[in-house]
């Protein structure tokens, strides 16, 4: 427990630093680091033996967040300049090149490399960092950056508050198992409690945002976000269960050990990889409708 508390304090300190510098490339650097570590964790758990494939995948994962959008490197590099650089070659070309390189590496190391290794590595190197890149996409999708930052915290609250609320509610009232073959401790009562806790925390965050923001949220947008807490929080739980399935398939307890007492990056942010894309989709839809 002491180790978990110390790690949590250190993580909060890093989070505070990132929030302080959230308008700078510091956020992109942190996201790139998390993407690379998460990608490496999945390939390690899948027991990918081909070191070349692992290195290529990790490097690709680390680079992906820098290509999230034209504003990613501001104020170091102007939006127009960086936009021209990353727009020179379509992103799909890089993904195709990654697949070809990994398949060629499989042919060279056929004795110890399977197609399953390549499939897992492509997933870890593309899908995972893309999910993390949504931190940057959300931050920069509105002219009002405060709104983008708020949506980042909205997604994180839907993930973390739901997880904590579900755990506490399940311990207190849980009777009916939610997914006994995947995660025996999760209950339906806990899931409902987690969603309620998420809605409460997001309501509080919304009130605080409207008091401190230069441009408060309009009533329609605020209502949409509060209602959408239900599906977004639910998807966060599905992310947690999906990670549990992967760990069972890989026969590991944790994805990694980078956070002592808490596991790896994927152990801490598995739910967020589901809530972030959902939040981004909601923001895109409401931006076009409202």
mmCIF file of C-alpha atoms in Angstrom:
data_model
loop_
_atom_site.group_PDB
_atom_site.id
_atom_site.type_symbol
_atom_site.label_atom_id
_atom_site.label_comp_id
_atom_site.label_asym_id
_atom_site.label_seq_id
_atom_site.Cartn_x
_atom_site.Cartn_y
_atom_site.Cartn_z
ATOM 1 C CA UNK A 1 0.000 0.000 0.000
ATOM 2 C CA UNK A 2 2.851 2.395 0.854
ATOM 3 C CA UNK A 3 4.374 1.802 -2.562
ATOM 4 C CA UNK A 4 1.041 2.426 -4.280
ATOM 5 C CA UNK A 5 0.607 5.730 -2.408
ATOM 6 C CA UNK A 6 4.123 6.916 -3.265
ATOM 7 C CA UNK A 7 3.604 6.048 -6.928
ATOM 8 C CA UNK A 8 0.215 7.798 -6.948
ATOM 9 C CA UNK A 9 1.763 10.979 -5.482
ATOM 10 C CA UNK A 10 4.512 10.932 -8.122
ATOM 11 C CA UNK A 11 1.949 10.439 -10.892
ATOM 12 C CA UNK A 12 -0.115 13.354 -9.597
ATOM 13 C CA UNK A 13 3.009 15.531 -9.602
ATOM 14 C CA UNK A 14 3.706 14.601 -13.228
ATOM 15 C CA UNK A 15 0.055 15.221 -14.110
ATOM 16 C CA UNK A 16 0.250 18.682 -12.502
ATOM 17 C CA UNK A 17 3.357 19.448 -14.574
ATOM 18 C CA UNK A 18 1.664 18.306 -17.772
ATOM 19 C CA UNK A 19 -1.460 20.359 -17.020
ATOM 20 C CA UNK A 20 0.757 23.391 -16.358
ATOM 21 C CA UNK A 21 2.436 22.946 -19.746
ATOM 22 C CA UNK A 22 -0.567 21.523 -21.584
ATOM 23 C CA UNK A 23 -0.470 24.230 -24.253
ATOM 24 C CA UNK A 24 3.085 23.287 -25.227
ATOM 25 C CA UNK A 25 4.720 20.259 -26.909
ATOM 26 C CA UNK A 26 5.356 18.926 -23.387
ATOM 27 C CA UNK A 27 1.964 17.195 -23.629
ATOM 28 C CA UNK A 28 2.949 15.605 -26.943
ATOM 29 C CA UNK A 29 6.242 14.353 -25.483
ATOM 30 C CA UNK A 30 4.489 12.761 -22.506
ATOM 31 C CA UNK A 31 1.859 11.156 -24.758
ATOM 32 C CA UNK A 32 4.605 9.872 -27.065
ATOM 33 C CA UNK A 33 6.367 8.296 -24.082
ATOM 34 C CA UNK A 34 3.160 6.663 -22.828
ATOM 35 C CA UNK A 35 2.367 5.389 -26.335
ATOM 36 C CA UNK A 36 5.805 3.830 -26.732
ATOM 37 C CA UNK A 37 5.686 2.175 -23.306
ATOM 38 C CA UNK A 38 2.140 0.859 -23.817
ATOM 39 C CA UNK A 39 3.042 -0.555 -27.219
ATOM 40 C CA UNK A 40 6.095 -2.266 -25.761
ATOM 41 C CA UNK A 41 4.040 -3.688 -22.903
ATOM 42 C CA UNK A 42 1.576 -5.366 -25.253
ATOM 43 C CA UNK A 43 4.311 -6.857 -27.434
ATOM 44 C CA UNK A 44 6.199 -8.080 -24.370
ATOM 45 C CA UNK A 45 3.088 -9.723 -22.918
ATOM 46 C CA UNK A 46 2.365 -11.317 -26.304
ATOM 47 C CA UNK A 47 5.902 -12.722 -26.160
ATOM 48 C CA UNK A 48 6.996 -11.212 -29.470
ATOM 49 C CA UNK A 49 10.562 -12.476 -29.866
ATOM 50 C CA UNK A 50 11.586 -10.498 -32.954
ATOM 51 C CA UNK A 51 13.549 -7.542 -31.538
ATOM 52 C CA UNK A 52 13.500 -5.651 -34.839
ATOM 53 C CA UNK A 53 9.699 -5.748 -34.956
ATOM 54 C CA UNK A 54 9.494 -4.594 -31.339
ATOM 55 C CA UNK A 55 11.877 -1.691 -31.913
ATOM 56 C CA UNK A 56 10.091 -0.583 -35.100
ATOM 57 C CA UNK A 57 6.725 -0.796 -33.336
ATOM 58 C CA UNK A 58 7.866 1.196 -30.320
ATOM 59 C CA UNK A 59 9.473 3.898 -32.475
ATOM 60 C CA UNK A 60 6.343 4.136 -34.645
ATOM 61 C CA UNK A 61 4.209 4.456 -31.498
ATOM 62 C CA UNK A 62 6.422 7.215 -30.128
ATOM 63 C CA UNK A 63 6.241 9.187 -33.401
ATOM 64 C CA UNK A 64 2.474 8.891 -33.936
ATOM 65 C CA UNK A 65 1.377 11.590 -31.415
ATOM 66 C CA UNK A 66 3.568 14.188 -33.145
ATOM 67 C CA UNK A 67 1.436 13.681 -36.275
ATOM 68 C CA UNK A 68 -1.881 14.129 -34.425
ATOM 69 C CA UNK A 69 -2.569 17.537 -35.989
ATOM 70 C CA UNK A 70 -0.962 20.701 -37.305
ATOM 71 C CA UNK A 71 -1.079 22.420 -33.890
ATOM 72 C CA UNK A 72 0.780 19.639 -32.052
ATOM 73 C CA UNK A 73 4.156 21.420 -31.977
ATOM 74 C CA UNK A 74 2.962 24.948 -31.248
ATOM 75 C CA UNK A 75 4.394 27.325 -30.166
ATOM 76 C CA UNK A 76 7.790 25.815 -31.112
ATOM 77 C CA UNK A 77 6.719 25.244 -34.726
ATOM 78 C CA UNK A 78 4.000 27.282 -36.400
ATOM 79 C CA UNK A 79 0.760 25.517 -37.298
ATOM 80 C CA UNK A 80 1.129 26.182 -41.033
ATOM 81 C CA UNK A 81 4.712 24.896 -41.134
ATOM 82 C CA UNK A 82 4.033 21.712 -39.162
ATOM 83 C CA UNK A 83 0.816 21.157 -41.077
ATOM 84 C CA UNK A 84 2.732 21.185 -44.368
ATOM 85 C CA UNK A 85 5.320 18.775 -42.975
ATOM 86 C CA UNK A 86 2.891 16.167 -41.663
ATOM 87 C CA UNK A 87 0.567 16.600 -44.627
ATOM 88 C CA UNK A 88 3.242 15.790 -47.193
ATOM 89 C CA UNK A 89 2.609 12.058 -46.921
ATOM 90 C CA UNK A 90 -0.844 10.667 -45.904
ATOM 91 C CA UNK A 91 -0.857 8.785 -42.599
ATOM 92 C CA UNK A 92 -2.161 5.638 -44.268
ATOM 93 C CA UNK A 93 1.112 5.396 -46.219
ATOM 94 C CA UNK A 94 3.063 5.140 -42.977
ATOM 95 C CA UNK A 95 0.722 2.418 -41.708
ATOM 96 C CA UNK A 96 1.107 0.435 -44.934
ATOM 97 C CA UNK A 97 4.884 0.845 -44.728
ATOM 98 C CA UNK A 98 4.832 -0.374 -41.123
ATOM 99 C CA UNK A 99 2.879 -3.497 -42.104
ATOM 100 C CA UNK A 100 5.238 -4.244 -44.999
ATOM 101 C CA UNK A 101 8.358 -3.782 -42.866
ATOM 102 C CA UNK A 102 6.998 -6.083 -40.165
ATOM 103 C CA UNK A 103 5.967 -8.719 -42.697
ATOM 104 C CA UNK A 104 9.445 -8.611 -44.239
ATOM 105 C CA UNK A 105 10.914 -8.970 -40.761
ATOM 106 C CA UNK A 106 8.681 -12.007 -40.249
ATOM 107 C CA UNK A 107 10.095 -13.577 -43.428
ATOM 108 C CA UNK A 108 13.647 -12.916 -42.312
ATOM 109 C CA UNK A 109 13.050 -14.274 -38.825
ATOM 110 C CA UNK A 110 10.516 -16.948 -39.767
ATOM 111 C CA UNK A 111 12.056 -19.437 -37.318
ATOM 112 C CA UNK A 112 10.904 -17.425 -34.300
ATOM 113 C CA UNK A 113 8.335 -14.971 -35.727
ATOM 114 C CA UNK A 114 4.710 -15.807 -36.464
ATOM 115 C CA UNK A 115 1.993 -13.878 -38.246
ATOM 116 C CA UNK A 116 0.288 -13.538 -34.857
ATOM 117 C CA UNK A 117 3.373 -11.649 -33.659
ATOM 118 C CA UNK A 118 3.055 -9.265 -36.590
ATOM 119 C CA UNK A 119 -0.710 -8.797 -36.057
ATOM 120 C CA UNK A 120 -0.271 -8.010 -32.360
ATOM 121 C CA UNK A 121 2.623 -5.665 -33.099
ATOM 122 C CA UNK A 122 0.685 -3.744 -35.759
ATOM 123 C CA UNK A 123 -2.261 -3.369 -33.381
ATOM 124 C CA UNK A 124 -0.003 -2.215 -30.546
ATOM 125 C CA UNK A 125 1.873 0.197 -32.818
ATOM 126 C CA UNK A 126 -1.157 1.766 -34.537
ATOM 127 C CA UNK A 127 -4.360 1.460 -32.516
ATOM 128 C CA UNK A 128 -2.862 2.183 -29.082
ATOM 129 C CA UNK A 129 -0.887 5.346 -29.978
ATOM 130 C CA UNK A 130 -3.838 6.591 -32.040
ATOM 131 C CA UNK A 131 -5.964 6.318 -28.914
ATOM 132 C CA UNK A 132 -3.384 8.252 -26.907
ATOM 133 C CA UNK A 133 -3.124 10.867 -29.676
ATOM 134 C CA UNK A 134 -6.701 11.876 -28.991
ATOM 135 C CA UNK A 135 -5.363 13.764 -25.964
ATOM 136 C CA UNK A 136 -3.772 16.136 -28.483
ATOM 137 C CA UNK A 137 -6.678 16.102 -30.924
ATOM 138 C CA UNK A 138 -9.110 17.081 -28.156
ATOM 139 C CA UNK A 139 -6.821 19.809 -26.875
ATOM 140 C CA UNK A 140 -6.590 21.464 -30.279
ATOM 141 C CA UNK A 141 -9.967 20.793 -31.899
ATOM 142 C CA UNK A 142 -11.591 24.061 -30.731
ATOM 143 C CA UNK A 143 -10.452 27.665 -31.040
ATOM 144 C CA UNK A 144 -11.151 27.814 -27.318
ATOM 145 C CA UNK A 145 -8.399 25.528 -25.970
ATOM 146 C CA UNK A 146 -9.986 25.584 -22.505
ATOM 147 C CA UNK A 147 -12.887 23.550 -23.870
ATOM 148 C CA UNK A 148 -10.519 20.986 -25.361
ATOM 149 C CA UNK A 149 -8.661 20.619 -22.071
ATOM 150 C CA UNK A 150 -11.966 20.245 -20.237
ATOM 151 C CA UNK A 151 -12.974 17.428 -22.600
ATOM 152 C CA UNK A 152 -9.716 15.640 -21.825
ATOM 153 C CA UNK A 153 -10.586 15.713 -18.141
ATOM 154 C CA UNK A 154 -14.164 14.712 -18.993
ATOM 155 C CA UNK A 155 -12.867 11.538 -20.661
ATOM 156 C CA UNK A 156 -10.456 10.828 -17.804
ATOM 157 C CA UNK A 157 -13.183 11.312 -15.202
ATOM 158 C CA UNK A 158 -15.474 8.929 -17.108
ATOM 159 C CA UNK A 159 -12.687 6.356 -16.948
ATOM 160 C CA UNK A 160 -11.203 6.836 -13.486
ATOM 161 C CA UNK A 161 -14.313 7.846 -11.530
ATOM 162 C CA UNK A 162 -16.268 4.957 -13.035
ATOM 163 C CA UNK A 163 -13.536 2.487 -12.135
ATOM 164 C CA UNK A 164 -13.192 3.748 -8.553
ATOM 165 C CA UNK A 165 -16.946 4.130 -8.063
ATOM 166 C CA UNK A 166 -17.612 0.653 -9.436
ATOM 167 C CA UNK A 167 -15.011 -0.865 -7.135
ATOM 168 C CA UNK A 168 -16.328 0.830 -3.987
ATOM 169 C CA UNK A 169 -20.003 0.271 -4.848
ATOM 170 C CA UNK A 170 -19.326 -3.339 -5.754
ATOM 171 C CA UNK A 171 -17.596 -3.953 -2.419
ATOM 172 C CA UNK A 172 -20.544 -2.451 -0.574
ATOM 173 C CA UNK A 173 -23.552 -3.696 -2.539
ATOM 174 C CA UNK A 174 -22.324 -6.069 -5.231
ATOM 175 C CA UNK A 175 -24.241 -9.355 -5.557
ATOM 176 C CA UNK A 176 -24.711 -10.086 -9.259
ATOM 177 C CA UNK A 177 -21.563 -10.823 -11.249
ATOM 178 C CA UNK A 178 -21.093 -8.716 -14.365
ATOM 179 C CA UNK A 179 -18.510 -10.848 -16.205
ATOM 180 C CA UNK A 180 -17.541 -13.752 -13.935
ATOM 181 C CA UNK A 181 -15.357 -15.461 -16.543
ATOM 182 C CA UNK A 182 -13.361 -12.318 -17.272
ATOM 183 C CA UNK A 183 -13.254 -10.316 -14.034
ATOM 184 C CA UNK A 184 -14.948 -12.132 -11.107
ATOM 185 C CA UNK A 185 -14.908 -9.101 -8.818
ATOM 186 C CA UNK A 186 -16.952 -6.844 -11.115
ATOM 187 C CA UNK A 187 -20.681 -6.701 -10.387
ATOM 188 C CA UNK A 188 -23.715 -5.146 -12.029
ATOM 189 C CA UNK A 189 -24.381 -3.089 -8.903
ATOM 190 C CA UNK A 190 -20.809 -1.838 -9.036
ATOM 191 C CA UNK A 191 -21.173 -0.889 -12.696
ATOM 192 C CA UNK A 192 -24.305 1.140 -11.986
ATOM 193 C CA UNK A 193 -22.633 2.794 -9.017
ATOM 194 C CA UNK A 194 -19.574 3.602 -11.121
ATOM 195 C CA UNK A 195 -21.664 5.351 -13.755
ATOM 196 C CA UNK A 196 -23.501 7.362 -11.076
ATOM 197 C CA UNK A 197 -20.203 8.402 -9.467
ATOM 198 C CA UNK A 198 -18.888 9.421 -12.892
ATOM 199 C CA UNK A 199 -21.955 11.583 -13.525
ATOM 200 C CA UNK A 200 -21.584 13.257 -10.124
ATOM 201 C CA UNK A 201 -17.891 14.021 -10.617
ATOM 202 C CA UNK A 202 -18.502 15.299 -14.139
ATOM 203 C CA UNK A 203 -21.345 17.506 -12.916
ATOM 204 C CA UNK A 204 -18.993 19.022 -10.334
ATOM 205 C CA UNK A 205 -16.267 19.458 -12.971
ATOM 206 C CA UNK A 206 -18.794 21.150 -15.266
ATOM 207 C CA UNK A 207 -19.814 23.644 -12.577
ATOM 208 C CA UNK A 208 -16.167 24.447 -11.836
ATOM 209 C CA UNK A 209 -15.384 24.840 -15.536
ATOM 210 C CA UNK A 210 -18.282 27.235 -16.107
ATOM 211 C CA UNK A 211 -17.090 29.360 -13.183
ATOM 212 C CA UNK A 212 -13.456 29.656 -14.265
ATOM 213 C CA UNK A 213 -13.620 29.371 -18.068
ATOM 214 C CA UNK A 214 -13.443 32.441 -20.256
ATOM 215 C CA UNK A 215 -16.283 31.022 -22.380
ATOM 216 C CA UNK A 216 -18.673 28.840 -20.331
ATOM 217 C CA UNK A 217 -20.376 25.859 -21.932
ATOM 218 C CA UNK A 218 -23.761 26.491 -23.486
ATOM 219 C CA UNK A 219 -26.673 24.699 -21.831
ATOM 220 C CA UNK A 220 -27.212 22.356 -24.794
ATOM 221 C CA UNK A 221 -23.565 21.244 -24.843
ATOM 222 C CA UNK A 222 -23.504 20.798 -21.066
ATOM 223 C CA UNK A 223 -26.651 18.680 -21.196
ATOM 224 C CA UNK A 224 -25.240 16.479 -23.958
ATOM 225 C CA UNK A 225 -22.032 15.875 -22.028
ATOM 226 C CA UNK A 226 -23.826 14.968 -18.810
ATOM 227 C CA UNK A 227 -26.195 12.572 -20.586
ATOM 228 C CA UNK A 228 -23.301 11.049 -22.507
ATOM 229 C CA UNK A 229 -21.560 10.225 -19.247
ATOM 230 C CA UNK A 230 -23.629 7.044 -19.265
ATOM 231 C CA UNK A 231 -22.418 5.537 -22.574
ATOM 232 C CA UNK A 232 -18.876 6.917 -22.222
ATOM 233 C CA UNK A 233 -18.496 5.523 -18.690
ATOM 234 C CA UNK A 234 -19.924 2.219 -19.881
ATOM 235 C CA UNK A 235 -17.339 2.090 -22.660
ATOM 236 C CA UNK A 236 -14.670 2.784 -20.055
ATOM 237 C CA UNK A 237 -15.740 -0.370 -18.233
ATOM 238 C CA UNK A 238 -15.626 -2.269 -21.525
ATOM 239 C CA UNK A 239 -12.063 -1.037 -21.974
ATOM 240 C CA UNK A 240 -11.144 -2.385 -18.572
ATOM 241 C CA UNK A 241 -12.740 -5.741 -19.371
ATOM 242 C CA UNK A 242 -11.004 -5.857 -22.757
ATOM 243 C CA UNK A 243 -7.652 -5.343 -21.060
ATOM 244 C CA UNK A 244 -8.521 -8.129 -18.611
ATOM 245 C CA UNK A 245 -9.244 -10.458 -21.544
ATOM 246 C CA UNK A 246 -5.891 -9.620 -23.109
ATOM 247 C CA UNK A 247 -4.076 -10.321 -19.849
ATOM 248 C CA UNK A 248 -5.871 -13.657 -19.532
ATOM 249 C CA UNK A 249 -4.929 -14.523 -23.103
ATOM 250 C CA UNK A 250 -1.325 -13.570 -22.414
ATOM 251 C CA UNK A 251 -1.429 -15.250 -18.982
ATOM 252 C CA UNK A 252 -0.021 -12.212 -17.143
ATOM 253 C CA UNK A 253 -1.179 -10.332 -14.065
ATOM 254 C CA UNK A 254 -0.114 -6.855 -15.217
ATOM 255 C CA UNK A 255 0.969 -5.393 -18.537
ATOM 256 C CA UNK A 256 4.051 -3.808 -16.979
ATOM 257 C CA UNK A 257 5.820 -2.555 -13.874
ATOM 258 C CA UNK A 258 6.615 1.042 -14.756
ATOM 259 C CA UNK A 259 4.300 2.268 -11.980
ATOM 260 C CA UNK A 260 5.246 0.274 -8.847
ATOM 261 C CA UNK A 261 2.135 -1.021 -7.136
ATOM 262 C CA UNK A 262 -0.064 0.033 -10.054
ATOM 263 C CA UNK A 263 1.276 -1.999 -12.977
ATOM 264 C CA UNK A 264 2.002 -0.607 -16.423
ATOM 265 C CA UNK A 265 0.677 2.155 -18.643
ATOM 266 C CA UNK A 266 -1.970 -0.139 -20.113
ATOM 267 C CA UNK A 267 -3.069 -1.178 -16.610
ATOM 268 C CA UNK A 268 -3.699 2.443 -15.647
ATOM 269 C CA UNK A 269 -5.060 3.843 -18.923
ATOM 270 C CA UNK A 270 -6.906 0.913 -20.508
ATOM 271 C CA UNK A 271 -10.301 2.495 -19.796
ATOM 272 C CA UNK A 272 -9.152 5.878 -21.087
ATOM 273 C CA UNK A 273 -8.310 4.354 -24.467
ATOM 274 C CA UNK A 274 -12.052 3.742 -24.810
ATOM 275 C CA UNK A 275 -13.427 6.922 -23.215
ATOM 276 C CA UNK A 276 -11.137 9.258 -25.177
ATOM 277 C CA UNK A 277 -12.337 8.167 -28.661
ATOM 278 C CA UNK A 278 -15.962 8.259 -27.450
ATOM 279 C CA UNK A 279 -15.507 11.791 -26.115
ATOM 280 C CA UNK A 280 -13.812 12.853 -29.349
ATOM 281 C CA UNK A 281 -16.707 11.438 -31.391
ATOM 282 C CA UNK A 282 -19.250 13.256 -29.197
ATOM 283 C CA UNK A 283 -17.298 16.504 -29.568
ATOM 284 C CA UNK A 284 -17.189 16.153 -33.363
ATOM 285 C CA UNK A 285 -20.923 15.438 -33.594
ATOM 286 C CA UNK A 286 -21.980 18.252 -31.274
ATOM 287 C CA UNK A 287 -19.589 20.648 -32.994
ATOM 288 C CA UNK A 288 -21.425 20.069 -36.275
ATOM 289 C CA UNK A 289 -24.943 20.091 -34.816
ATOM 290 C CA UNK A 290 -24.991 22.652 -32.012
#
